PDB file of C-alpha atoms in Angstrom:
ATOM      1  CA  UNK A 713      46.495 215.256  -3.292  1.00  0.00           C
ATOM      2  CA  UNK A 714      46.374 211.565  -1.949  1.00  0.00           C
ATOM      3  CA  UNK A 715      47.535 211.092   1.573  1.00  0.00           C
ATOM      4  CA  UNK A 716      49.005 207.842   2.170  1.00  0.00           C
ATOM      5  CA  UNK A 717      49.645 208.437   5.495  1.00  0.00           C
ATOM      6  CA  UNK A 718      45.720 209.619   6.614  1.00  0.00           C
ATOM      7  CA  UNK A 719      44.253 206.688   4.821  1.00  0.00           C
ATOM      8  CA  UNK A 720      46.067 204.204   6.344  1.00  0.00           C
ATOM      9  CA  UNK A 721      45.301 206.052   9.817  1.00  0.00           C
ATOM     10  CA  UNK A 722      41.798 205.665   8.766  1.00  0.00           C
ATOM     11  CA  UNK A 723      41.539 202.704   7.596  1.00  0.00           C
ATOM     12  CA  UNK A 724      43.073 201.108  11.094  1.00  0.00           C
ATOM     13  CA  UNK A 725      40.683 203.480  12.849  1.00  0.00           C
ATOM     14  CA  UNK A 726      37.468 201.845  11.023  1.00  0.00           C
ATOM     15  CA  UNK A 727      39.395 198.271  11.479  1.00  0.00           C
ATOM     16  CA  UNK A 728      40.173 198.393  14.956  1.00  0.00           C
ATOM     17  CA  UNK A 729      36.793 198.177  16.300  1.00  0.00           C
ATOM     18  CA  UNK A 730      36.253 194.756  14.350  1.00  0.00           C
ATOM     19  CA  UNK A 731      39.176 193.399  15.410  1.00  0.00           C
ATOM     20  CA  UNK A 732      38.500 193.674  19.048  1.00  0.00           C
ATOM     21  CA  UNK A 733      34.979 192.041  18.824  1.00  0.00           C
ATOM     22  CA  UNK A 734      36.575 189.409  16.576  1.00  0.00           C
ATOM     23  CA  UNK A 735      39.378 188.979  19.324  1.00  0.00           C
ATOM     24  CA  UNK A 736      36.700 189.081  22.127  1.00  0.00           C
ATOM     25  CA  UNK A 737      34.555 186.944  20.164  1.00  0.00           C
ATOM     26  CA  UNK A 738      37.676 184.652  19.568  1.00  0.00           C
ATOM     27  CA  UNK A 739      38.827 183.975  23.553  1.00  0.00           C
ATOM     28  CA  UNK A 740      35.014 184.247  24.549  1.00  0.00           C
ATOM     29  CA  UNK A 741      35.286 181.099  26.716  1.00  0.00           C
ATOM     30  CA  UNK A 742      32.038 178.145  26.769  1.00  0.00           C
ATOM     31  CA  UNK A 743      29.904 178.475  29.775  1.00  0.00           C
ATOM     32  CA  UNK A 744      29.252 175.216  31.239  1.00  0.00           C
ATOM     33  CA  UNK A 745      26.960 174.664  34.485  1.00  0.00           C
ATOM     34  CA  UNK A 746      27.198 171.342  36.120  1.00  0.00           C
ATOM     35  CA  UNK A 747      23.746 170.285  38.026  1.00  0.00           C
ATOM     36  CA  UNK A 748      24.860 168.745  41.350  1.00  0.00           C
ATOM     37  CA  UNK A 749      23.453 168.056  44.687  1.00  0.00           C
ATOM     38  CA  UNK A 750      26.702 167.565  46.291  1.00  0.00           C
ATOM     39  CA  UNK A 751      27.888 170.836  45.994  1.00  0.00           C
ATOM     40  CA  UNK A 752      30.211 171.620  48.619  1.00  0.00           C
ATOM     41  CA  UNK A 753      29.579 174.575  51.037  1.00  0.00           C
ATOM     42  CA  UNK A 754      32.935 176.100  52.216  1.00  0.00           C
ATOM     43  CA  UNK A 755      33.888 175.515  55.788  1.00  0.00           C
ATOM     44  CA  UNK A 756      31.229 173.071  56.523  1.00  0.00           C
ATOM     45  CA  UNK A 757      31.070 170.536  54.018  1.00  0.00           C
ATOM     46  CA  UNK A 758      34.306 169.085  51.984  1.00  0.00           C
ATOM     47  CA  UNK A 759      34.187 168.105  48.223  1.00  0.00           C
ATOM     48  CA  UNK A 760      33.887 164.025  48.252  1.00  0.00           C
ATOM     49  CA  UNK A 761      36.315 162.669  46.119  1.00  0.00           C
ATOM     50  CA  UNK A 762      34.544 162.163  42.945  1.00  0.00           C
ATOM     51  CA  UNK A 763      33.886 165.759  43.188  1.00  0.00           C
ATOM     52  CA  UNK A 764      37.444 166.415  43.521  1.00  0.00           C
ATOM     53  CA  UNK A 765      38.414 164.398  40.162  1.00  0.00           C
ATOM     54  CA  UNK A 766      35.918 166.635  38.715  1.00  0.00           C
ATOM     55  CA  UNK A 767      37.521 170.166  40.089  1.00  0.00           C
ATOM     56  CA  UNK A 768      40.898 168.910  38.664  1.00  0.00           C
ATOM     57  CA  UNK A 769      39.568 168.286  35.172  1.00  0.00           C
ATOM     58  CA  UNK A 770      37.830 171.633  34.982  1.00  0.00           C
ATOM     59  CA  UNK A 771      40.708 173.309  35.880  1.00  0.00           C
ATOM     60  CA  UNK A 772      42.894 171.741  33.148  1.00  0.00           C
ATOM     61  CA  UNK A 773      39.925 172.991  30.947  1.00  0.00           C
ATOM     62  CA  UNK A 774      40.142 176.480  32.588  1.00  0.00           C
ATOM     63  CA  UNK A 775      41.374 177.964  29.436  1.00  0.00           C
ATOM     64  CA  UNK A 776      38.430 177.052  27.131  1.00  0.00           C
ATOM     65  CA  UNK A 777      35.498 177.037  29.826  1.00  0.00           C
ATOM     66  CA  UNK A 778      34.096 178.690  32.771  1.00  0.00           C
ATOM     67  CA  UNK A 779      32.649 176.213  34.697  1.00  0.00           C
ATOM     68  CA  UNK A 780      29.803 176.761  37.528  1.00  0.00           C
ATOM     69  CA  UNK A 781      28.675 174.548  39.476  1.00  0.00           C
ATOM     70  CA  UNK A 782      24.580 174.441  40.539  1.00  0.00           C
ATOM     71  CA  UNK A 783      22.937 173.117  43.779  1.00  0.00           C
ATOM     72  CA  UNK A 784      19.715 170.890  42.826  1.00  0.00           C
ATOM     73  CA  UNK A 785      17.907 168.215  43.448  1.00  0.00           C
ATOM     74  CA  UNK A 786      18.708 164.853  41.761  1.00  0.00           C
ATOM     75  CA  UNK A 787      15.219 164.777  39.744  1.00  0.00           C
ATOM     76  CA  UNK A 788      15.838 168.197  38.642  1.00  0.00           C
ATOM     77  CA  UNK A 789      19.181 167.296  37.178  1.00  0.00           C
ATOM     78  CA  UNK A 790      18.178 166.015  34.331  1.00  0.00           C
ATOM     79  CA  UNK A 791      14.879 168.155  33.778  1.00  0.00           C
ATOM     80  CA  UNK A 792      17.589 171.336  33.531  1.00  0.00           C
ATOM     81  CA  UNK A 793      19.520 168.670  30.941  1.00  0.00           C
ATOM     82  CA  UNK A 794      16.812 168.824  28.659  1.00  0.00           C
ATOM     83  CA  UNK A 795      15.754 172.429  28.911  1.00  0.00           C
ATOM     84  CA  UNK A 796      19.794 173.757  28.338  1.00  0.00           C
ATOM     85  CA  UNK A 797      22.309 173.175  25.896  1.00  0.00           C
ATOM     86  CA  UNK A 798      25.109 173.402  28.278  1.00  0.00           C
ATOM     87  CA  UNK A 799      24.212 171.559  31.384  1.00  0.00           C
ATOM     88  CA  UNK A 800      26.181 168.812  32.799  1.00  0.00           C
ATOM     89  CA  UNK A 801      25.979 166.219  35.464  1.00  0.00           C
ATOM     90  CA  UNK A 802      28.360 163.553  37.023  1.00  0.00           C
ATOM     91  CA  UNK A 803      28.854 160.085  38.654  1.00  0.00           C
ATOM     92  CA  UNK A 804      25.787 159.330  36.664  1.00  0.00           C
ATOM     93  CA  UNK A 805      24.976 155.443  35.722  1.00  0.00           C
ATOM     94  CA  UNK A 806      24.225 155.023  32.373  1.00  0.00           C
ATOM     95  CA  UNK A 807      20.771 153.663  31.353  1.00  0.00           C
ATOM     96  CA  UNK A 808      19.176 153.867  28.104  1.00  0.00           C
ATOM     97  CA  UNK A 809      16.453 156.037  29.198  1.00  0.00           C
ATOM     98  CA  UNK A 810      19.135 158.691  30.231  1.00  0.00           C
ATOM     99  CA  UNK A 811      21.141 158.168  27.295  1.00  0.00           C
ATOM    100  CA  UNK A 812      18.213 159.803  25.288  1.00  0.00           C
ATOM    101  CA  UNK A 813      18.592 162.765  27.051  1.00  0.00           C
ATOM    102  CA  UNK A 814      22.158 163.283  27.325  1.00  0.00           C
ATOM    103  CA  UNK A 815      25.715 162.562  25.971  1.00  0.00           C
ATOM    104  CA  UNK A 816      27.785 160.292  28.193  1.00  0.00           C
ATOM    105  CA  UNK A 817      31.554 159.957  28.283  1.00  0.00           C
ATOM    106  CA  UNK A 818      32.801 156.288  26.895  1.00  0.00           C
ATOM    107  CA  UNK A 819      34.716 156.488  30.094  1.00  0.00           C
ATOM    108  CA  UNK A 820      32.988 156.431  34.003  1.00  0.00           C
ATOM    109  CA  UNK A 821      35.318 159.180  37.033  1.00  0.00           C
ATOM    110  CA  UNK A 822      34.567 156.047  39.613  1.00  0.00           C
ATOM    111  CA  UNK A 823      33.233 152.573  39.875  1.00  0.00           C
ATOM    112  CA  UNK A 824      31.371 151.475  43.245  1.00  0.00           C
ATOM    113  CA  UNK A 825      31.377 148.135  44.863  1.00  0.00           C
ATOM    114  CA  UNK A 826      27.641 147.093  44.745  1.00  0.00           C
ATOM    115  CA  UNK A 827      24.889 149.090  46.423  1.00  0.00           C
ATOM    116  CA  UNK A 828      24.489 147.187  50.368  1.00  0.00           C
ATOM    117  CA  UNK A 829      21.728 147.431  52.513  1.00  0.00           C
ATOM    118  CA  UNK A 830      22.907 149.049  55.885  1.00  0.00           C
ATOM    119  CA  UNK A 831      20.855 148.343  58.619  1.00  0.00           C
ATOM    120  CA  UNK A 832      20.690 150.185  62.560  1.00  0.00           C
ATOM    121  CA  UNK A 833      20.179 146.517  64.139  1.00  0.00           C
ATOM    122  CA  UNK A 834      21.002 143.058  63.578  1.00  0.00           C
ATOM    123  CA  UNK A 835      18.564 140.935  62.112  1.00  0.00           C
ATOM    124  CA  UNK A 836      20.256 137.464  62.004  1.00  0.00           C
ATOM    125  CA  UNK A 837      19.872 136.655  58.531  1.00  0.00           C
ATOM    126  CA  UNK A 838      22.746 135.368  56.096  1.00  0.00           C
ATOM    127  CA  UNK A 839      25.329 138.157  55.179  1.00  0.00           C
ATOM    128  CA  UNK A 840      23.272 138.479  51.881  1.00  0.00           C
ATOM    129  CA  UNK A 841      19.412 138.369  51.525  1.00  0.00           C
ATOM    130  CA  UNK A 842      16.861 140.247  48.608  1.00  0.00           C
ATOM    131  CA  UNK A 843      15.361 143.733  49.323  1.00  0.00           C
ATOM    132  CA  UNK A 844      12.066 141.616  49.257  1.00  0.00           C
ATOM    133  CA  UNK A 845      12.861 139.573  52.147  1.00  0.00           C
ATOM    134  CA  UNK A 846      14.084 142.658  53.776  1.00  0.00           C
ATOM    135  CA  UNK A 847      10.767 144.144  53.320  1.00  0.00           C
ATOM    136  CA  UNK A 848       8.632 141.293  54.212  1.00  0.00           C
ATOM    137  CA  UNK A 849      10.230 141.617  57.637  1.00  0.00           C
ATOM    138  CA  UNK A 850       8.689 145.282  58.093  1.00  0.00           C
ATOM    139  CA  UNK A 851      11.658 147.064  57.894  1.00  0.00           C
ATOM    140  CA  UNK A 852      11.287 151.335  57.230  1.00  0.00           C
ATOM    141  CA  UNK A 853      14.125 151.176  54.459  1.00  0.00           C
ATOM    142  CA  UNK A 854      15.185 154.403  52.767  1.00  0.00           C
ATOM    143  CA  UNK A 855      15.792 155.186  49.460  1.00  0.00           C
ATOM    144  CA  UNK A 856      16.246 158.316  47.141  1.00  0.00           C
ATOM    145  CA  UNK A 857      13.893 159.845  44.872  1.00  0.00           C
ATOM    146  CA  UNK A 858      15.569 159.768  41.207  1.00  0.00           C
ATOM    147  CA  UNK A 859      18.696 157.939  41.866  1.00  0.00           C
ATOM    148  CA  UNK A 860      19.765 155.221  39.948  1.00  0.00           C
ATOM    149  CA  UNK A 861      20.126 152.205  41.852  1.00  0.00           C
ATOM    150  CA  UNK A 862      20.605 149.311  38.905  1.00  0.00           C
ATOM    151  CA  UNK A 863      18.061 147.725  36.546  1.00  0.00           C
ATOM    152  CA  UNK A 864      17.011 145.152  38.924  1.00  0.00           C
ATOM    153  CA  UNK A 865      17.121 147.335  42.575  1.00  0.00           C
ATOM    154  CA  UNK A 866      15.219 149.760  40.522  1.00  0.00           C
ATOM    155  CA  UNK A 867      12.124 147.670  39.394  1.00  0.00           C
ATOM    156  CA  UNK A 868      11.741 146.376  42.999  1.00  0.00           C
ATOM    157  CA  UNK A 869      11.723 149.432  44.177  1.00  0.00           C
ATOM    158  CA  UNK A 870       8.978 151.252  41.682  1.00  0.00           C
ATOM    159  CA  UNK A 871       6.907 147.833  42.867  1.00  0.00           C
ATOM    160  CA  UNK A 872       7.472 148.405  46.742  1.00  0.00           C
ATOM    161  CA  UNK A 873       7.492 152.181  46.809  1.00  0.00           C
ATOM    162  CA  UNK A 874       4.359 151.989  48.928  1.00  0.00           C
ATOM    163  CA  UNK A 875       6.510 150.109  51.513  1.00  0.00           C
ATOM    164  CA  UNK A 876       9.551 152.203  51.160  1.00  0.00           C
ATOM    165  CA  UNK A 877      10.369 155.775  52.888  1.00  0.00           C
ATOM    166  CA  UNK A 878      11.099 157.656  49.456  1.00  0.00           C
ATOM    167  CA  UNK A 879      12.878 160.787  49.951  1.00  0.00           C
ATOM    168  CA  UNK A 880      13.279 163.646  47.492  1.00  0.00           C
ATOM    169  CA  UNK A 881      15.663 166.933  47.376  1.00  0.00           C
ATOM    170  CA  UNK A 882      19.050 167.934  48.109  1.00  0.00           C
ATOM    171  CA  UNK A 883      21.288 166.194  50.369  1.00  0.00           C
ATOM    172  CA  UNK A 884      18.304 163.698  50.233  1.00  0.00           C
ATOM    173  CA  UNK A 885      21.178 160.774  50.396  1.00  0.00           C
ATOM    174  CA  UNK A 886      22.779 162.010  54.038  1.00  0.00           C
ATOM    175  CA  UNK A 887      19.797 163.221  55.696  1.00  0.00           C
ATOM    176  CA  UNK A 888      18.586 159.319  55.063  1.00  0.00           C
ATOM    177  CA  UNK A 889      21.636 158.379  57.015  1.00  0.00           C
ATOM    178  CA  UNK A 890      21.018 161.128  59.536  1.00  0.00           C
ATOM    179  CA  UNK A 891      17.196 159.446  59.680  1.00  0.00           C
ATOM    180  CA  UNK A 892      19.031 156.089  60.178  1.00  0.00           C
ATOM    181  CA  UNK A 893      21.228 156.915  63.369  1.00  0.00           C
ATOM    182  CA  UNK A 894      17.991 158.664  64.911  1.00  0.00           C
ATOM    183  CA  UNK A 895      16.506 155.693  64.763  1.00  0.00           C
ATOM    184  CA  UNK A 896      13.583 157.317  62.360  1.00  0.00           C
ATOM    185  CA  UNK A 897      14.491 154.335  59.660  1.00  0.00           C
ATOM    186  CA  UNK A 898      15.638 150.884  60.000  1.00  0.00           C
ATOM    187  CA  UNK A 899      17.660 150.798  56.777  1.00  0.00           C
ATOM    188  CA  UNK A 900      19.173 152.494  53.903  1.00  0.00           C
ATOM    189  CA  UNK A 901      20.151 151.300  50.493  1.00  0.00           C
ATOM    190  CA  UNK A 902      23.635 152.741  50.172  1.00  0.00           C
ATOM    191  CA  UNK A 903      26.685 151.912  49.203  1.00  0.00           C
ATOM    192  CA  UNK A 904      29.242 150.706  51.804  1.00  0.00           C
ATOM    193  CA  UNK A 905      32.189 153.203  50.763  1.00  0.00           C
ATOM    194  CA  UNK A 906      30.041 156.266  50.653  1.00  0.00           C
ATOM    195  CA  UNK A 907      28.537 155.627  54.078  1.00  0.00           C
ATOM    196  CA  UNK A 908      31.328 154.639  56.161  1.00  0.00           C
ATOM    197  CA  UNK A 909      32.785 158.388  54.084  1.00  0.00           C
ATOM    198  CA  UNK A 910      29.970 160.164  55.404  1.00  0.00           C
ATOM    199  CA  UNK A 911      28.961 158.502  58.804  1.00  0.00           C
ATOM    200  CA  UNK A 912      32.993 158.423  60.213  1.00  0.00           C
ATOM    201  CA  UNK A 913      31.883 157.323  63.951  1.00  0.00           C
ATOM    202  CA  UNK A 914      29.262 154.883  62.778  1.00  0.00           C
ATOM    203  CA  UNK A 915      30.375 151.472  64.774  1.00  0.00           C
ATOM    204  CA  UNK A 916      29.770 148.847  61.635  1.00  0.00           C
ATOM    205  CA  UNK A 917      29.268 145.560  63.527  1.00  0.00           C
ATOM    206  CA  UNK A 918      28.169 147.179  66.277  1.00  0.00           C
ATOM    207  CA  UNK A 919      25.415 149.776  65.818  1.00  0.00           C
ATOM    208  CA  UNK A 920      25.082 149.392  61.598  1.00  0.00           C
ATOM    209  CA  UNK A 921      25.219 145.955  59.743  1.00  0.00           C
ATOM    210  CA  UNK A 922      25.746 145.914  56.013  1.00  0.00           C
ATOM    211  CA  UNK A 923      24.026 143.431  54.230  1.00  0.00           C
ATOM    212  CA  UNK A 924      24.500 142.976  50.316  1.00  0.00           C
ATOM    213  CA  UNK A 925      21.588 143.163  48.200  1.00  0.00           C
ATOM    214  CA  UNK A 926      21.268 139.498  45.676  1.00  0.00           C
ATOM    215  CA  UNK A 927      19.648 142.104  43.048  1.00  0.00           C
ATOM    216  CA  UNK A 928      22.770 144.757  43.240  1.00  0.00           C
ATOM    217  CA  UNK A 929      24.819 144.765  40.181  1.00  0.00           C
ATOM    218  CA  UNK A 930      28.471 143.579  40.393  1.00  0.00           C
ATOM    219  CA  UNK A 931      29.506 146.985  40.100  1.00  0.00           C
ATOM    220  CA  UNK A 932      28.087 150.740  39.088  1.00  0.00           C
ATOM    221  CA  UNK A 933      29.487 152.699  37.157  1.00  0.00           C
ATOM    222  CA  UNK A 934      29.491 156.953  37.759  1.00  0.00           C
ATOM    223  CA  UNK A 935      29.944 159.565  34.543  1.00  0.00           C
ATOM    224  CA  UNK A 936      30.168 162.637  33.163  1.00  0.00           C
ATOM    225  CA  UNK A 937      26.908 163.270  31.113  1.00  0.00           C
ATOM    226  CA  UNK A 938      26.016 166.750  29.516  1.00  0.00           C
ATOM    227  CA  UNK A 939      22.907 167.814  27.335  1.00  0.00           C
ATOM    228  CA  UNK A 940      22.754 166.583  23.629  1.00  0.00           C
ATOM    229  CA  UNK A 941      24.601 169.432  21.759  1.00  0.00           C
ATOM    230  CA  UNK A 942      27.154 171.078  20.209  1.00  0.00           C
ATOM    231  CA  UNK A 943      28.290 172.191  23.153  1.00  0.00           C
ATOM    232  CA  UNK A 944      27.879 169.224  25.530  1.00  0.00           C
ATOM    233  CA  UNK A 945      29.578 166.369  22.567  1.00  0.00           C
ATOM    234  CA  UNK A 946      32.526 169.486  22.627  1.00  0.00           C
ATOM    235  CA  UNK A 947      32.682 169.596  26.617  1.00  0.00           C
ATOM    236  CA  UNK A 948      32.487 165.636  26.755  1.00  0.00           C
ATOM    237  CA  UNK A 949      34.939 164.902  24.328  1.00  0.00           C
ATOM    238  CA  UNK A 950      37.222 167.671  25.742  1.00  0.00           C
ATOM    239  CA  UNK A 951      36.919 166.415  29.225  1.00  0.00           C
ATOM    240  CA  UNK A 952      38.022 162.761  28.350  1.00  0.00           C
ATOM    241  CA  UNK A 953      41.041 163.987  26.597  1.00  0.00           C
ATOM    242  CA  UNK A 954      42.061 165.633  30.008  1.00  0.00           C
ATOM    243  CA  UNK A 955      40.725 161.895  31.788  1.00  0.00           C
ATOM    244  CA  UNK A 956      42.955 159.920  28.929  1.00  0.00           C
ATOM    245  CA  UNK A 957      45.841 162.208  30.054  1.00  0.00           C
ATOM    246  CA  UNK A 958      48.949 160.435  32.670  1.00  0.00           C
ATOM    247  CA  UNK A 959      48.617 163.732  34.821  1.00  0.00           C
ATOM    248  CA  UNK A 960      45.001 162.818  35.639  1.00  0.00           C
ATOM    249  CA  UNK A 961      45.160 158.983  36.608  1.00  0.00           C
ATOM    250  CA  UNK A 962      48.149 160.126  38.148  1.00  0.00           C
ATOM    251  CA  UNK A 963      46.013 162.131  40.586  1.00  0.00           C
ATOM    252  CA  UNK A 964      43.471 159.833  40.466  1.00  0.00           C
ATOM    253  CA  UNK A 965      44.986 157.143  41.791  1.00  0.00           C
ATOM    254  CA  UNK A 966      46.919 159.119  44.509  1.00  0.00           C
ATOM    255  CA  UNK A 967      42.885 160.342  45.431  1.00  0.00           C
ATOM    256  CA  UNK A 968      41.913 156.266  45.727  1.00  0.00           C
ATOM    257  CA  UNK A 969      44.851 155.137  47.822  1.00  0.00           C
ATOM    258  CA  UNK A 970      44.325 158.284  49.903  1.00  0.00           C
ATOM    259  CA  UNK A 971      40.541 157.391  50.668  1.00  0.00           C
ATOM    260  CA  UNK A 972      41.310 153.572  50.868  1.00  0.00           C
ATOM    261  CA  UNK A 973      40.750 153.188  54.592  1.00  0.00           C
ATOM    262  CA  UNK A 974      36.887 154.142  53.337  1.00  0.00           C
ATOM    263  CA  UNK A 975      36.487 152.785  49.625  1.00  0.00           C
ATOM    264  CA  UNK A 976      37.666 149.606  47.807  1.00  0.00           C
ATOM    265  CA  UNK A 977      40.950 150.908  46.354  1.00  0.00           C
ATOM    266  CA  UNK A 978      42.455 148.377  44.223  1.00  0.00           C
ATOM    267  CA  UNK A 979      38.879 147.065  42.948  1.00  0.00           C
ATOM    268  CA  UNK A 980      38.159 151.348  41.856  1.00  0.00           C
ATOM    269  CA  UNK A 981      41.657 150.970  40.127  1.00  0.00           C
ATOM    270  CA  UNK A 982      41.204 147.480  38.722  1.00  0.00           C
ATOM    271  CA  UNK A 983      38.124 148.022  37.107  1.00  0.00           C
ATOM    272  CA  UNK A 984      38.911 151.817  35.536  1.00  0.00           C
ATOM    273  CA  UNK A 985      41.569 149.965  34.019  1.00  0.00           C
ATOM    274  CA  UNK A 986      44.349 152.011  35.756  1.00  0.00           C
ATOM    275  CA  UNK A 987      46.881 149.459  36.505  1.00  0.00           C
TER     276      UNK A 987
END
């Protein structure tokens, strides 16, 4: 005789199973590994603050990702970009050659005042000369292996490499500055905010003099870029929802005004369109 009552027992014994891996398969969440060389180290070294726009994005996102974050080199970056389908970088300019490789947000975190050339003496110049000037006065200038420094910075610097101290690796940027106030360099190409962020003591006018650059763009812009895929269009177009949100400029702008004794504020604000 049919037993109703077994089958059904059964039947949600066999159906069970499935329904936990669909479940599990269901609230799974994305892995997503951002490629940094800023990576703070806890106790020693604080998140700077485009870093910290970052953080509160991925943890609106918390739900739907698990986020990691990667120490590497700057070169590397975008080598692991084209190897992995869910790699992501930030404060990135936007070039065409990168654009091949990866999937920017419409949108930049931050916008810098132009790259300056920050000097450990005075040279008695004009307030503004050309990196080729600088160079044809012998100067030991520094400058980072893989960074984007603007179309026009950029050419003169694959010309002059030979005559430029080109670092490579993490931290690259700061241990430049470190080389600067041992006296081991003459210059840096930086820019202004960052420097006088990293280098809190350093007596501008003084013992550093900041010089800006003729072939420095008006302004760069930093972004979120992630590898060309499924994944990284999803996580891009996720993470500017959260950037489009009023919680987020909120914050945002509370992070700018709070670092304004160091960066341009109101310029930052102005050009993200924040106002």
């Amino acid at each position: 005789m049919f037993n109703c009552s077994e089958y059904v027992v059964r039947c949600l014994s066999n159906c069970l199973p499935i329904l936990f891996l669909i479940s599990f398969v269901c609230s799974a969440k994305q892995e997503i590994y951002f490629a940094t060389d800023l990576l703070p180290e806890e106790g020693t070294r604080k998140a700077d603050l485009v870093s910290q726009l970052v953080y509160y994005v991925t943890d609106e996102l918390k739900n739907d990702y698990r986020v990691t974050f990667q120490q590497t080199s700057r070169e590397r970056e975008w080598r692991l970009i084209e190897k992995q389908s869910n790699i992501c970088v930030y404060n990135k300019t936007h070039t065409p050659k990168r654009a091949k490789l990866a999937v920017f947000a419409s949108q930049p975190l931050i916008v810098y005042a132009p790259n300056r050339l920050i000097l450990n003496r005075d040279i008695g110049t004009a307030p503004s000369l050309s990196l080729t000037t600088a160079l044809s006065l012998g100067l030991n200038i520094g400058v980072v292996k893989g960074r984007n420094y603007g179309e026009k910075l950029d050419e003169l610097i694959m010309q002059n490499s030979e005559l430029l101290y080109v670092g490579a690796g993490s931290y690259k940027a700061e241990r430049l500055e470190v080389m600067l106030k041992q006296g081991k360099l003459d210059g840096i190409i930086e820019y202004s905010s960052v420097f006088k962020s990293r280098q809190p003591d350093a007596n501008i006018g003084k013992d550093y003099f900041i010089y800006a650059l003729t072939e420095a763009q008006h302004a760069v812009k930093g972004y979120l870029a992630c590898a060309k895929s499924d994944v990284g269009e999803k996580f891009v177009a996720d993470f500017e929802n959260v950037m489009n949100s009023a919680g987020y400029r909120a914050f945002a702008i509370s992070k700018f005004h709070e670092a304004s004794g160091l960066i341009e504020a109101d310029f930052i604000i102005e050009q993200l369109g924040y106002k």
